[in-house]
Amino acid sequence: MELWQVPLLFSRLPMFPFFDLAHYVASVMALKEQRGAVEVSVQSPVACWFSAMLYCFGGSVLSSLMLAEPPVAFLAKGANILLASSVWYLVFYCPQDIFYRCFAFLPLRLLVAGMKEVTRTWKITAGIEHADSHFKDAWLVMVAVGWARGAGGGLISNFEQLVRGVWKPETNELLKMSYPVKVTLVGAVLFTLQRSQYFPIARHNLVFLYTVFLVVSKVTMMLTRSATSPFAPFEAALGHMFFGLQKTPSKVKGEGAASSNGSPVCDRSSSEQHQDGVKKRQSKKTE
Amino acid sequence: MELWQVPLLFSRLPMFPFFDLAHYVASVMALKEQRGAVEVSVQSPVACWFSAMLYCFGGSVLSSLMLAEPPVAFLAKGANILLASSVWYLVFYCPQDIFYRCFAFLPLRLLVAGMKEVTRTWKITAGIEHADSHFKDAWLVMVAVGWARGAGGGLISNFEQLVRGVWKPETNELLKMSYPVKVTLVGAVLFTLQRSQYFPIARHNLVFLYTVFLVVSKVTMMLTRSATSPFAPFEAALGHMFFGLQKTPSKVKGEGAASSNGSPVCDRSSSEQHQDGVKKRQSKKTE
Amino acid sequence: MELWQVPLLFSRLPMFPFFDLAHYVASVMALKEQRGAVEVSVQSPVACWFSAMLYCFGGSVLSSLMLAEPPVAFLAKGANILLASSVWYLVFYCPQDIFYRCFAFLPLRLLVAGMKEVTRTWKITAGIEHADSHFKDAWLVMVAVGWARGAGGGLISNFEQLVRGVWKPETNELLKMSYPVKVTLVGAVLFTLQRSQYFPIARHNLVFLYTVFLVVSKVTMMLTRSATSPFAPFEAALGHMFFGLQKTPSKVKGEGAASSNGSPVCDRSSSEQHQDGVKKRQSKKTE
C-alpha cells in the first residue's frame, strides 16, 4: 500500500460495527448530559429509549420524512437497533454509572467523538445519493437531504425534546445553528457540487479531506474548550457582503468566550442550563 | 354451535356498523369531557370536527404517517366519516344535550366502552398485518405500527390538543403512559410474537382472550372507579430488575388513590383539571 | 375574440413567471410584516429563507405531506425557487429597503395582491386534480387537498412561526379562520362539486367567476380597510341553524370594527401585535 491509496481505502471503510457504535455512544452520552434527561430515564424508560433512538437515528428519520419513505424504516435494521439499545441501556442504567464514567474519560471521549465525526461524512454522501435517486439533478434537494441525514439529531431537536416533556420554541437549529449543523451544511454543499461535477475532485479524496477536517476541528474544539466556529470569519464576511450585517462577528466571539468558561465538551448544555434557570425563576414567581 | 367455536366466530366479527359506532361515541364523548372542548365547539365547529376526527381516526393517521402512506386516506372511507361526523354533531350540538346525557348513563356508557375496547384488538392486528406487508419480519416495526394503530388517539394527543389551542409540552403519552396506551403496547407485542410464531397459540384464541381481558379490565376500572393499572406490580418488578427503580410502585398507588376521589370514568380529566387550574392561577398573576 | 371566450382564455392563462412572481412578492412582504421577522433576518438568514419558502410554497408542502409525496419536491423546481429566493433577498436585504418600499406603494400593492389571488384558483384546482388521481371520487380528500394547496401558508402558520422561534399555541387557522383560509375552503368545495358534476357549470366559467370574486373581494377589503368577511351573514345563519350559536354575528362585527382602526392591509398583524404586547407584559412581570 502506498500513501496515495490511503483516501481510496479510507472511503471504502465499513461503518457497521465500530464507527456506528461510537456514534451511538457519543449520541446517547450527549442525551444524558441534557438537563432533565436522567429524571426522564427514571420516570419513563420508554420515553428515554425513544429519545435516545431519535438522537441515534434522527438523520434517518428526518431524511425519510423528506423523501416520503417510511420514517420507521430504521426500526427494521435489527442489528443497529440492538447495538443502539444496548448502548442506551448501559449509559443510563449501568450500576454505579460505570459505562458513562468510563467513556467520559477524556482520551476515550476524544476517540469516540472522532469516530462519530467519520460517520457524518458517510451519512451526508448516503443522503445525497438517496436524494439523487428520487429527483434527478435537483441539487437543492440533494443538499437538503444530505444535510438532514448528517445533522438530523440537531435539526429535529425541538421535537426530540418534546418527547422528554421539554419545549423550547424560542430557539432551534435554524435560528441559531450549532457548529456540527453548520459544518454538515458545508459538507452537503461540497458533496453535492462534487456529484454534479462542478467541483473537480475525486470523490474519495473529498471524503478523505472533509473527514480529516471534521475530526481535527472536533478534537481541537474539545481540547481547547473553545466554542468559536472555524467558520466565524467567513460567516462574518458573507454576512457583511450579502446581508449587510455588521455586528455579528463581535457577537459570535463574545458568545464563544462566554461559553468557554462552562463545560464546552458537550454541545448545547451551557446555553440550555441558562435557559432552564430563567424558566425556573419564572415559574417560581408565577406559582 | 359449540363452545370451542366461540373464539373462531368471535374473531370473524365484522366491526363496521356497530362496534365502530361505539368507538366513535366513546371517543367523541371523551373529547367533550376535555376541558375547553365545549368552548371550542362554539368558537369554531371546524376545529372541533377536526379534533373529533383525530380522536376517532388518530390511529389510522399515525400509522399511515409511519408507513409513508397518505394520512388523509381515512377521509376516503365515506361511510365511516359520515358515521363519525353524525356522532360528533349529536354529541356536541344536540338540543338539550340529550345524546350526551343519554350515553353518560352508566349502563350504556359501560356497553359503549366495552364495545370500543373490542375495536382495539381489531386495530392492533390490522396495524401489524399492514406493517408486515411493508417490512418482512421486522418485528419492531410491527410492534410500533400495531401500537400506533391501536392507541393512536392517545399517542398524538399533544398535536390533537394543538388543534384546539391547547399545548401541554410538559407531558405526553410516552412520558406518562395511560392505561389504554400501556395495554395496547402489551397487545401489540403479544400479537407480533404470535404472528412471528414465537408464541404458540392460535390467532383467534389470542384475539378472544386479549379482547376479553381488555373489556373486563376496562369495565372493572370504570365500576370500581380505580385508576390503578393491573400492570402496576409487573411494572414495578420490571422497573426494579432492569432499571433499578425503587420508588415507582408506591408512587403509582398514591396517584391511583388520589384520582379515585375525582371522576375516574373519563381517562385523563382529573390530572388535566389540576394542570389547567395551575395554569389559570399562573395567568391570573401574570396578567 | 368575443366576450364569451374570455373565461376560456382566462382559464388557460399560464401562471409561471408573472403571477407566481406576484405571489412570492405578496407572501414575502406579508412575512416581513410579521412581528420579529426583521430581527430573524438579521440573526439567521437561513431561518429567514426557510420561513419565506414556507410562506411561498406552504401549500405545496402541506398537500405533499397529506398525499405521502416528498414534501421537498418543491425544491426541485429550480426556476420557481430562484425567483422566490430573489424576491426574498430583495425584500429583506435590499439597500435602503427600496424594493419593499416600492411594493408597499398602494397601487402596486393592490396589483400584486390581485395577481396573488389569481394563483389561488390555480392552486385549488391543481390540488383537487392531484387528490383525484390518488383517490378516485373521494370528495372529502379532494376538498382537503384543494384547501391545503390553496391556503397552505396559513394552515401551517403555527409551524412556520416555530422556524422563527415564535410559538402561539393558543390560536391557529382552524380555531380562528382568517378570510383567505375561509374563501379557499369555499373554493375547494365549489371546485370539488363541479368536478363531481353536482354543480352544473363549465369548469372555465367557475374558474373565471371564482377568481373575479377573489380579486374583487381582496381589493375591496384592502381599499375599505375593512376586516369584515363577506361571508359573515352566511356564517351567522349557518351557525345559528346547525350549531345553535347566537352571539357570533355581533362578535364578528365588533372585531371587524375594532381592527379597521389599525392597519388592515396586512392580514394578521393587528391581533398579533396585541398578543405580543400581552406576552411582553407577562414576561416583564415574570422576570
Tab-separated table of C-alpha atoms in Angstrom, chain B residues 43-207:
chain	number	residue	atom	x	y	z
B	43	GLN	CA	-65.999	29.124	18.721
B	44	SER	CA	-65.019	27.020	15.713
B	45	PRO	CA	-67.043	23.986	14.598
B	46	VAL	CA	-64.338	23.222	12.008
B	47	ALA	CA	-61.585	22.879	14.635
B	48	CYS	CA	-63.939	20.832	16.807
B	49	TRP	CA	-64.797	18.490	13.922
B	50	PHE	CA	-61.126	18.055	13.023
B	51	SER	CA	-60.306	17.338	16.653
B	52	ALA	CA	-63.095	14.757	16.823
B	53	MET	CA	-61.818	13.071	13.659
B	54	LEU	CA	-58.328	12.874	15.215
B	55	TYR	CA	-59.901	11.223	18.269
B	56	CYS	CA	-61.764	8.723	16.068
B	57	PHE	CA	-59.167	8.091	13.353
B	58	GLY	CA	-55.935	9.081	15.144
B	59	GLY	CA	-54.550	5.549	14.972
B	60	SER	CA	-55.132	5.391	11.244
B	61	VAL	CA	-53.482	8.787	10.695
B	62	LEU	CA	-50.459	7.946	12.834
B	63	SER	CA	-49.864	4.503	11.335
B	64	SER	CA	-50.208	5.953	7.814
B	65	LEU	CA	-47.572	8.560	8.620
B	66	MET	CA	-45.249	5.858	9.979
B	67	LEU	CA	-45.557	3.802	6.812
B	68	ALA	CA	-45.446	6.800	4.430
B	69	GLU	CA	-48.982	6.324	3.178
B	70	PRO	CA	-51.397	9.235	2.688
B	71	PRO	CA	-52.547	10.291	6.180
B	72	VAL	CA	-55.775	11.637	4.642
B	73	ALA	CA	-56.736	8.145	3.461
B	74	PHE	CA	-59.292	7.869	6.265
B	75	LEU	CA	-61.269	10.681	4.613
B	76	ALA	CA	-61.863	8.378	1.641
B	77	LYS	CA	-63.903	5.924	3.750
B	78	GLY	CA	-67.177	7.788	3.252
B	79	ALA	CA	-69.424	5.637	5.440
B	80	ASN	CA	-67.113	5.775	8.459
B	81	ILE	CA	-66.666	9.528	8.164
B	82	LEU	CA	-70.395	10.042	7.863
B	83	LEU	CA	-70.989	7.917	10.967
B	84	ALA	CA	-68.281	9.670	12.990
B	85	SER	CA	-69.436	13.114	11.865
B	86	SER	CA	-73.030	12.341	12.837
B	87	VAL	CA	-71.861	11.207	16.270
B	88	TRP	CA	-69.778	14.376	16.594
B	89	TYR	CA	-72.748	16.534	15.653
B	90	LEU	CA	-75.132	14.779	18.042
B	91	VAL	CA	-72.680	14.802	20.955
B	92	PHE	CA	-71.819	18.476	20.657
B	93	TYR	CA	-74.854	20.198	19.184
B	94	CYS	CA	-77.890	18.073	20.056
B	95	PRO	CA	-80.605	20.290	21.598
B	96	GLN	CA	-80.765	19.983	25.376
B	97	ASP	CA	-77.642	17.808	25.157
B	98	ILE	CA	-79.940	14.742	25.034
B	99	PHE	CA	-77.492	12.484	23.166
B	100	TYR	CA	-74.608	13.085	25.536
B	101	ARG	CA	-76.771	12.721	28.646
B	102	CYS	CA	-78.255	9.517	27.320
B	103	PHE	CA	-74.859	7.868	26.758
B	104	ALA	CA	-73.486	9.237	30.034
B	105	PHE	CA	-75.977	6.927	31.775
B	106	LEU	CA	-73.688	4.332	33.367
B	107	PRO	CA	-75.007	1.029	31.883
B	108	LEU	CA	-74.978	2.493	28.358
B	109	ARG	CA	-71.571	4.024	28.989
B	110	LEU	CA	-70.222	0.633	30.065
B	111	LEU	CA	-71.652	-1.043	26.961
B	112	VAL	CA	-70.124	1.578	24.658
B	113	ALA	CA	-66.750	1.454	26.445
B	114	GLY	CA	-66.703	-2.347	26.260
B	115	MET	CA	-67.508	-2.340	22.537
B	116	LYS	CA	-64.843	0.306	21.931
B	117	GLU	CA	-62.251	-1.977	23.518
B	118	VAL	CA	-63.206	-4.724	21.057
B	119	THR	CA	-62.257	-2.446	18.160
B	120	ARG	CA	-58.830	-2.004	19.751
B	121	THR	CA	-57.907	-5.660	19.141
B	122	TRP	CA	-59.002	-5.414	15.520
B	123	LYS	CA	-56.926	-2.256	15.033
B	124	ILE	CA	-53.789	-3.738	16.572
B	125	THR	CA	-53.944	-6.854	14.361
B	126	ALA	CA	-54.713	-4.744	11.270
B	127	GLY	CA	-51.742	-2.499	12.043
B	128	ILE	CA	-49.405	-5.464	12.482
B	129	GLU	CA	-50.533	-7.072	9.232
B	130	HIS	CA	-50.139	-3.760	7.431
B	131	ALA	CA	-46.600	-3.306	8.763
B	132	ASP	CA	-45.720	-6.897	7.897
B	133	SER	CA	-46.757	-6.296	4.281
B	134	HIS	CA	-44.280	-3.381	4.077
B	135	PHE	CA	-41.336	-4.757	6.053
B	136	LYS	CA	-40.920	-8.525	6.061
B	137	ASP	CA	-40.225	-9.888	9.553
B	138	ALA	CA	-39.284	-6.549	11.096
B	139	TRP	CA	-40.876	-7.292	14.436
B	140	LEU	CA	-40.065	-3.887	15.929
B	141	VAL	CA	-41.868	-2.141	13.068
B	142	MET	CA	-44.828	-4.489	13.590
B	143	VAL	CA	-44.995	-3.634	17.303
B	144	ALA	CA	-44.669	0.100	16.601
B	145	VAL	CA	-47.354	0.214	13.907
B	146	GLY	CA	-49.721	-2.076	15.823
B	147	TRP	CA	-49.308	0.119	18.885
B	148	ALA	CA	-49.777	3.329	16.877
B	149	ARG	CA	-52.916	1.987	15.173
B	150	GLY	CA	-54.438	0.781	18.437
B	151	ALA	CA	-53.564	3.732	20.652
B	152	GLY	CA	-53.250	6.471	18.043
B	153	GLY	CA	-55.580	8.999	19.618
B	154	GLY	CA	-53.528	8.922	22.812
B	155	LEU	CA	-50.101	8.987	21.188
B	156	ILE	CA	-50.862	12.068	19.099
B	157	SER	CA	-52.763	13.816	21.909
B	158	ASN	CA	-50.226	16.679	22.063
B	159	PHE	CA	-50.943	17.566	18.446
B	160	GLU	CA	-54.683	16.917	18.762
B	161	GLN	CA	-54.746	19.418	21.635
B	162	LEU	CA	-52.874	21.931	19.486
B	163	VAL	CA	-55.848	21.942	17.074
B	164	ARG	CA	-57.975	23.155	19.997
B	165	GLY	CA	-55.412	25.795	21.008
B	166	VAL	CA	-54.130	23.787	23.991
B	167	TRP	CA	-50.440	22.982	24.355
B	168	LYS	CA	-49.074	20.878	27.199
B	169	PRO	CA	-45.465	20.107	26.340
B	170	GLU	CA	-44.652	19.066	29.892
B	171	THR	CA	-46.346	15.710	29.417
B	172	ASN	CA	-47.144	13.196	26.715
B	173	GLU	CA	-48.231	9.592	26.463
B	174	LEU	CA	-44.639	8.332	26.261
B	175	LEU	CA	-43.538	10.155	29.399
B	176	LYS	CA	-46.569	9.138	31.413
B	177	MET	CA	-48.444	6.331	29.726
B	178	SER	CA	-52.131	5.997	30.456
B	179	TYR	CA	-53.556	2.518	30.957
B	180	PRO	CA	-55.093	2.214	27.438
B	181	VAL	CA	-51.760	3.084	25.835
B	182	LYS	CA	-49.942	0.552	28.019
B	183	VAL	CA	-52.360	-2.285	27.387
B	184	THR	CA	-52.210	-1.578	23.643
B	185	LEU	CA	-48.422	-1.850	23.752
B	186	VAL	CA	-48.703	-5.211	25.517
B	187	GLY	CA	-51.242	-6.347	22.932
B	188	ALA	CA	-49.022	-5.229	20.044
B	189	VAL	CA	-46.123	-7.238	21.482
B	190	LEU	CA	-48.301	-10.344	22.012
B	191	PHE	CA	-49.804	-10.287	18.528
B	192	THR	CA	-46.393	-9.682	16.958
B	193	LEU	CA	-44.963	-12.674	18.840
B	194	GLN	CA	-47.951	-14.762	17.754
B	195	ARG	CA	-47.502	-13.713	14.136
B	196	SER	CA	-43.768	-14.471	14.279
B	197	GLN	CA	-44.706	-17.884	15.736
B	198	TYR	CA	-42.741	-17.375	18.935
B	199	PHE	CA	-45.999	-17.547	20.906
B	200	PRO	CA	-47.634	-20.949	20.378
B	201	ILE	CA	-51.326	-20.053	20.357
B	202	ALA	CA	-53.867	-19.900	17.548
B	203	ARG	CA	-54.595	-16.375	16.358
B	204	HIS	CA	-58.332	-16.497	17.060
B	205	ASN	CA	-57.721	-17.724	20.606
B	206	LEU	CA	-55.334	-14.856	21.302
B	207	VAL	CA	-57.817	-12.399	19.797
